[in-house]
XYZ file of C-alpha atoms in Angstrom:
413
model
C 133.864 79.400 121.295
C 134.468 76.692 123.651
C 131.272 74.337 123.820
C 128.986 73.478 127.440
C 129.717 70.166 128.391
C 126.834 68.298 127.319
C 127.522 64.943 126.966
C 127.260 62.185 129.668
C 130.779 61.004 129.496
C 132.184 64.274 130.693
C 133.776 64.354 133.926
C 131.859 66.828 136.383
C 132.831 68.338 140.019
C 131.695 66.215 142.618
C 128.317 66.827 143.429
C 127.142 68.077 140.364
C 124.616 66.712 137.582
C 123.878 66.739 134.214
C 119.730 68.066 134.494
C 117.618 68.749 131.614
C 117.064 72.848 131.771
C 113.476 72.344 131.513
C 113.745 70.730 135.407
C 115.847 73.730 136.394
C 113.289 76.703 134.524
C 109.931 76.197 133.781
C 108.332 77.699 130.944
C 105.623 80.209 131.499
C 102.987 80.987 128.714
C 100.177 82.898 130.512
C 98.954 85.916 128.398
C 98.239 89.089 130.104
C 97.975 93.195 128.984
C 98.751 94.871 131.833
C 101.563 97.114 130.131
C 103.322 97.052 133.431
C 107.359 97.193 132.530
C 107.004 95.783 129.248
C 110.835 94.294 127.949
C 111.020 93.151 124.339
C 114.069 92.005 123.013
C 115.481 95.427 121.904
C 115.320 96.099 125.922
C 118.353 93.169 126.419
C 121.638 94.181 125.567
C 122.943 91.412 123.498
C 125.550 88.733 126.187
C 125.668 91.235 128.804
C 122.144 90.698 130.536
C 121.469 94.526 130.948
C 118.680 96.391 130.473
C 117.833 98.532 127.784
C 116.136 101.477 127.562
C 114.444 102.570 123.853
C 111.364 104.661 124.588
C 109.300 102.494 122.082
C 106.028 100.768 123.305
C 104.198 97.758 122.711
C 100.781 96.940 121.657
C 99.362 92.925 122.228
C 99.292 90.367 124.600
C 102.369 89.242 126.707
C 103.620 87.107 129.245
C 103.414 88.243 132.683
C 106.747 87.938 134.191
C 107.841 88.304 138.040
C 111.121 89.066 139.847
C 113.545 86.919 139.314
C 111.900 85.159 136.752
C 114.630 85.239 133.605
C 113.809 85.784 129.776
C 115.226 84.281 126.691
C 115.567 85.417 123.369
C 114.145 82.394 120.904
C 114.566 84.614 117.818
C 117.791 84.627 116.420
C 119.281 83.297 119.757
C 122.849 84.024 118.640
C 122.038 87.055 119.760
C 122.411 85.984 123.293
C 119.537 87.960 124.723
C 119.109 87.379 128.250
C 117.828 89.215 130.990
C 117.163 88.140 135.151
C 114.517 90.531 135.786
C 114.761 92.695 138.722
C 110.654 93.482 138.839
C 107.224 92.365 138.057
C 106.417 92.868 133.825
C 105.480 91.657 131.098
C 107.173 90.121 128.135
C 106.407 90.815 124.561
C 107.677 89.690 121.052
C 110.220 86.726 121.028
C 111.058 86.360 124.339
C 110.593 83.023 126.604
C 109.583 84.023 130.419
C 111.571 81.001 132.367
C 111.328 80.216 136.020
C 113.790 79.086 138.067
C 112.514 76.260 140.171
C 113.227 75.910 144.185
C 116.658 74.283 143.229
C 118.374 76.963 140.772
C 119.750 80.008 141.797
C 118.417 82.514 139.272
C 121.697 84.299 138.928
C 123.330 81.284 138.307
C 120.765 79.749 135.529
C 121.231 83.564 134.043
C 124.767 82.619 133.602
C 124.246 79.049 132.038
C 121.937 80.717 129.522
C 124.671 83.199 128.522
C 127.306 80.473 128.443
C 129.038 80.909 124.651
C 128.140 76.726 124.016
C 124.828 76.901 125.227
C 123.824 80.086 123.030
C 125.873 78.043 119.712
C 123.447 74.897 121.065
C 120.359 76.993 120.864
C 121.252 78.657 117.521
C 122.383 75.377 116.041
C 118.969 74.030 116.084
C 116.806 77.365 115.009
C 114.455 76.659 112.403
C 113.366 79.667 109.516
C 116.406 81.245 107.479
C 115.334 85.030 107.561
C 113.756 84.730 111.423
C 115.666 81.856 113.265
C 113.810 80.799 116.161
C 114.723 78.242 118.718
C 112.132 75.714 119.705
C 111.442 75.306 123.546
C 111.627 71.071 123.070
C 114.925 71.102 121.975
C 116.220 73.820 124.353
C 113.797 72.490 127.323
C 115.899 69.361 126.458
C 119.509 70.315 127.026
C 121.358 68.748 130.013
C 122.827 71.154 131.789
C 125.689 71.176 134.561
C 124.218 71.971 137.450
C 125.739 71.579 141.138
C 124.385 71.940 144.733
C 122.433 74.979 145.531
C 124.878 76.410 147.449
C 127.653 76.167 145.046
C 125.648 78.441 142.493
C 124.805 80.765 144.820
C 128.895 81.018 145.247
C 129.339 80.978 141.302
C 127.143 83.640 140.759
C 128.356 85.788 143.107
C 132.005 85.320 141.987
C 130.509 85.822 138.494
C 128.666 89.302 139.448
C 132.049 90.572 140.511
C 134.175 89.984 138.310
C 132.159 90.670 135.176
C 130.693 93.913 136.986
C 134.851 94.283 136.797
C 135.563 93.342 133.187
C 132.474 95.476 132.296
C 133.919 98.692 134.144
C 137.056 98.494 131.790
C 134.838 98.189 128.808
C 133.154 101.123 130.032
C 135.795 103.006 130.462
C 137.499 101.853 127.139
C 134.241 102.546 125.227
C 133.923 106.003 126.569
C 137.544 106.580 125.677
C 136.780 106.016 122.238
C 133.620 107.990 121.854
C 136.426 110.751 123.013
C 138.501 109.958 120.442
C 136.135 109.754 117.759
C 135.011 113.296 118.755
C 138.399 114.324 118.094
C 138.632 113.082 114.791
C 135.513 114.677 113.690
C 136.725 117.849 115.062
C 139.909 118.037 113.449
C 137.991 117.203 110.198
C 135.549 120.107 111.019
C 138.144 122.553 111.693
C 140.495 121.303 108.475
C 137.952 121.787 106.532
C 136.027 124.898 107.496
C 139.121 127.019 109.108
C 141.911 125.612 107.233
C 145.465 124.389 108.895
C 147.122 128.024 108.566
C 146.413 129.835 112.734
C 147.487 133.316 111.249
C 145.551 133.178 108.381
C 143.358 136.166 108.054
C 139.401 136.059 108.276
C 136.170 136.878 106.512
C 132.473 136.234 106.898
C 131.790 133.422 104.170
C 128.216 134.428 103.537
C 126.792 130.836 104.352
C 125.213 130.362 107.682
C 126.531 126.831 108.017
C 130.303 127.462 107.777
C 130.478 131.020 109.299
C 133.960 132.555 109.070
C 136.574 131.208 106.755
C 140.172 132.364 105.048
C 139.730 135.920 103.260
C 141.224 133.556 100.180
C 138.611 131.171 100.130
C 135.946 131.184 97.597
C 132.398 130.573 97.950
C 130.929 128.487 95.395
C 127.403 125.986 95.010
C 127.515 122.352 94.437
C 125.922 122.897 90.963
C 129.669 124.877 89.846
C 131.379 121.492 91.508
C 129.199 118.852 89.920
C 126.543 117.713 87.426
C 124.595 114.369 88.277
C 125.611 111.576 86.343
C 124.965 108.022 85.096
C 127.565 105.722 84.028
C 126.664 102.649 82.088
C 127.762 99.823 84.413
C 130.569 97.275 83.865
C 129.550 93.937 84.974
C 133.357 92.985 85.886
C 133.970 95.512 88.677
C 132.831 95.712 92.401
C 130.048 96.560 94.069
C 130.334 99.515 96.446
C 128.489 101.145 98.817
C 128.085 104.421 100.715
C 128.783 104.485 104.913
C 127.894 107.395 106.898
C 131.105 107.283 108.787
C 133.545 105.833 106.192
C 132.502 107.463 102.927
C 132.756 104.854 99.595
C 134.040 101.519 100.187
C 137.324 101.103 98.260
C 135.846 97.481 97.137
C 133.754 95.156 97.536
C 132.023 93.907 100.701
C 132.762 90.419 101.870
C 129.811 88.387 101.740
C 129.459 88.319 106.154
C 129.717 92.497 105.517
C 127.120 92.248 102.821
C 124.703 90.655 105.210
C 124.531 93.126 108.095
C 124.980 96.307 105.509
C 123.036 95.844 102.484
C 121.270 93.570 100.028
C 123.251 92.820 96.762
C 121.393 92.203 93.617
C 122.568 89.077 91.278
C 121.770 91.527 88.408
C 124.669 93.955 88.036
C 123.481 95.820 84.717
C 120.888 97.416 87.511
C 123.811 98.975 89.103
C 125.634 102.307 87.417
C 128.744 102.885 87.205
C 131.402 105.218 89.085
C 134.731 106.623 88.469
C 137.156 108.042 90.821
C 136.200 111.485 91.575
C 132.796 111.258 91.785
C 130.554 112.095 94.675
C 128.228 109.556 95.692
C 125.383 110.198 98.261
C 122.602 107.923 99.485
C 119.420 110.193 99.072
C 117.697 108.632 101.966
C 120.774 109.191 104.729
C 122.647 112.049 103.426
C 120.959 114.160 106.161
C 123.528 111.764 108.397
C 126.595 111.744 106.159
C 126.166 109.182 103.750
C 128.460 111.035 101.639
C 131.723 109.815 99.629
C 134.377 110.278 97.302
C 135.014 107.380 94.990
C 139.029 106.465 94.833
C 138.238 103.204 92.022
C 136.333 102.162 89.442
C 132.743 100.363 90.367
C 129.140 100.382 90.786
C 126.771 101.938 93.160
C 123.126 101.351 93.828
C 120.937 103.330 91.473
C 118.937 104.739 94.859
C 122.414 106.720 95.323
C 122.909 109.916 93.555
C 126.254 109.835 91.551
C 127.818 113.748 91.176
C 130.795 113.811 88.470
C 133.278 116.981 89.184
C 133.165 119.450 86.205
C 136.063 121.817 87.877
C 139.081 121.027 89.200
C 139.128 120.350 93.195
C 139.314 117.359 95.414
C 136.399 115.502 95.855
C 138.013 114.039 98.956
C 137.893 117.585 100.550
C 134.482 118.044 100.008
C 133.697 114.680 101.513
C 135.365 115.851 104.966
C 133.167 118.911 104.373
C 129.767 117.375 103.967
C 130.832 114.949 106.949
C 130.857 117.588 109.244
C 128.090 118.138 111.985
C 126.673 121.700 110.657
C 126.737 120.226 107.183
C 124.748 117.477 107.917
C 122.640 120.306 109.821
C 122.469 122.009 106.570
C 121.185 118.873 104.660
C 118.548 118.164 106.493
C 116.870 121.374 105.851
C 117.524 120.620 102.041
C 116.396 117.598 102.296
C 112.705 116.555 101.386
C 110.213 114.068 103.907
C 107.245 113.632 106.376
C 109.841 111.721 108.323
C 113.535 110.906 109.626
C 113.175 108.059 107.965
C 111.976 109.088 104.755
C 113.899 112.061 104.036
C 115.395 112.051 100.966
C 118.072 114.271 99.451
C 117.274 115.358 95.893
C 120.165 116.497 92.909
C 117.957 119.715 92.465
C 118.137 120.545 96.083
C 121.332 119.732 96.639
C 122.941 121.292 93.208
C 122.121 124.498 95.430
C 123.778 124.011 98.772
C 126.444 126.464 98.844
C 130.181 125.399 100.300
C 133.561 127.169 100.481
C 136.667 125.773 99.067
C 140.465 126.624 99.595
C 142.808 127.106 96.372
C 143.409 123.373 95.208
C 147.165 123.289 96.370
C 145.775 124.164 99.710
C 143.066 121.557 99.672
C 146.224 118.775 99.039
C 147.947 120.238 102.170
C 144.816 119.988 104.036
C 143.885 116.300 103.338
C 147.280 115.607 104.129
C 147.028 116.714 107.566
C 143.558 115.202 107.800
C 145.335 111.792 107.043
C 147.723 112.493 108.854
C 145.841 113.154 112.031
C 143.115 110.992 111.657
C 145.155 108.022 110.838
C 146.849 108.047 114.603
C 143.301 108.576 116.014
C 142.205 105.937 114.020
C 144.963 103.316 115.189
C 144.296 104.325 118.795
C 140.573 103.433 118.321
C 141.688 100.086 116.408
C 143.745 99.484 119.328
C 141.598 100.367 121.996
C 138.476 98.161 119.965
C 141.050 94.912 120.351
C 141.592 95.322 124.036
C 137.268 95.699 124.645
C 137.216 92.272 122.132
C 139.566 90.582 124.381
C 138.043 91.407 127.600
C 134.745 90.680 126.072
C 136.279 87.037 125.444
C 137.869 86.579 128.667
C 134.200 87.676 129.759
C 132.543 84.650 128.214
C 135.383 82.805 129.166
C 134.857 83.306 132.560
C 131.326 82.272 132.367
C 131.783 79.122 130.609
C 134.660 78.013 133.360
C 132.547 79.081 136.167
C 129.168 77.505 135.317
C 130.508 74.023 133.818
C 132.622 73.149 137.152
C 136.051 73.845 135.264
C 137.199 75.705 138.009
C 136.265 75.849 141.771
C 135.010 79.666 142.898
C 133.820 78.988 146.283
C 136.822 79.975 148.033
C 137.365 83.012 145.870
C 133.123 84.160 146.135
């Protein structure tokens, strides 16, 4: 991302100043507990500036904020949590309550906080590796470009319009691929619990879950499919892991992937091995789908449970099966825990669950169409996530022209 100008030497708009931020937003600190609109930082949508709703509450002190008055995420800052509140509150956790002072617009300083330099600033100089946190004397510090009052009253109003525009289209793109993803899991469903043959003729399966399926199908339990396993693990091959929309990774995650998924242990004769074929579930999150057929050789987490096939079918297919919403439905109540988050999904409870499954030739044809189908999905959604990461950088672009004087919005606000 382009950097703020920061430095002294760099040529500004007539009229406009490099000022320390802490001259343009004073730092409030006064505690209070009146639980009146309490915001933490889960309530600030990460470099939009919207508010989030969660439903969670708040115990402790915070700092009382008013309208207007704009907060600041300090931990982990990348995160680019900034909000211009539009009431009186109170702000909890690891957010900064800043003021603007008679001579900053408040939508404008908004802006200059979400600029893409400013928030690289701030994160550059965070102190603690696990919880980063920015220090207010080093932030407070920053010169900022800031020009006449009137001229960021102009820049944030050319700013509210045409992000309010650029956000619209991400809207709209977004929702477009929620539709699309609902597709894909309904051609899975239907693949996989009707089969790809409209004439076929009908019967009652005899399990609740799947209702009516091809007279030729058969009805069978996991336990007929599967018997739990544990490999010895080879050192030498990858790490994989278990996604609750993708199924088994088909290697191993890069080290950026590693550190917003999961936790990789230097010790890899803790791991066990898989082969390909085997059904791996994480017991903890197969009530969401954390199900998946293994296509390579590797090693799992010993918290998963690793099935080995003992008939002949495709694991594959019963992936698409377990990924469906009334399996998942159907989990749960096997499933064993005080708590969502503490479910867990046991072999002996799930060696019961009963499933139906097509002759195998049929099962081919029907994870061909499923690839088929859900490969054009998927490249519409690929597409469709490219165009909402380019509008999101012509977004921040936007902001960082507008708010360092790069180009002239008056006539255009």
């Amino acid at each position: 991302m382009t950097a703020m100008p920061l430095t002294a030497d760099f040529k500004l708009p007539a009229g406009w100043k490099h000022v320390p931020l802490k001259r343009n937003l004073r730092r409030l600190s006064d505690k209070t507990k009146k639980g009146e609109r309490v915001v933490a930082l889960e309530n600030i949508e990460s470099w939009t500036g919207k508010a989030v709703e969660t439903g969670s509450t708040f115990d402790g002190d915070g700092v009382a904020f008013q309208k207007g008055d704009i907060l600041f995420g300090k931990l982990r800052p990348y995160l680019a949590k900034v909000y211009l509140t539009e009431t009186d509150g109170e702000a909890v956790g690891d957010l900064w309550v800043l003021r603007p002072q008679s001579q900053i617009d408040p939508s404008f300083a908004a802006y200059q906080l979400l600029e893409p330099g400013f928030i690289d600033l701030v994160n550059g100089s965070t102190t603690g590796a696990k919880m980063p946190r920015a220090e207010w004397g080093f932030v407070g510090a920053i010169p900022v470009p800031t020009p006449p009052l009137e001229e960021q009253t102009a820049i944030a109003r050319f700013l509210d319009r045409e992000t309010a525009r650029i956000d619209g289209l991400i809207e709209k793109k977004t929702r477009f691929i929620a539709l699309l993803k609902e597709k894909r899991a309904a051609v899975i469903t239907y693949a996989a619990t009707k089969g790809i043959d409209p004439d076929v003729p009908m019967k009652d399966s005899g399990v609740e879950w799947i209702g009516k399926v091809p007279a030729h199908w058969a009805t069978t339990r996991i336990a007929a499919l599967f018997r739990e396993a544990f490999r010895a693990p080879d050192p030498n091959l990858p790490v994989l892991s278990v996604s609750i929309h993708d199924g088994v990774t088909d290697g191993e995650l890069s080290d950026e992937e590693r550190d917003r998924k999961v936790a990789l242990s230097e010790d890899r004769t803790k791991y066990q091995g898989v082969a390909p074929g085997d059904l791996v579930y994480n017991m903890m999150r197969a009530w969401q789908g954390a199900f998946g057929a293994v296509a390579v050789n590797g090693l799992v987490s010993p918290a998963y449970v690793v099935a080995r096939p003992i008939a002949e079918f495709r694991t594959k297919f019963v992936e698409h099966l377990l990924h469906t919403k009334s399996a998942a439905e159907e989990i749960r109540r096997f499933s064993r825990g005080i708590a969502d988050f503490r479910m867990r999904l046991y072999w002996d409870h799930f060696r019961n669950l009963r499933i139906c499954l097509p002759p195998l030739e049929e099962q081919d044809a029907i994870l061909s169409r499923i690839e088929r189908e859900t490969r054009r999905i998927d490249a519409l959604i690929t597409k469709t996530e490219r165009s909402i990461a380019l509008l999101k950088e012509k977004r921040a672009a936007l902001i960082t022209a507008a708010v360092t004087g790069k180009i002239d919005v008056r006539s255009a606000a």
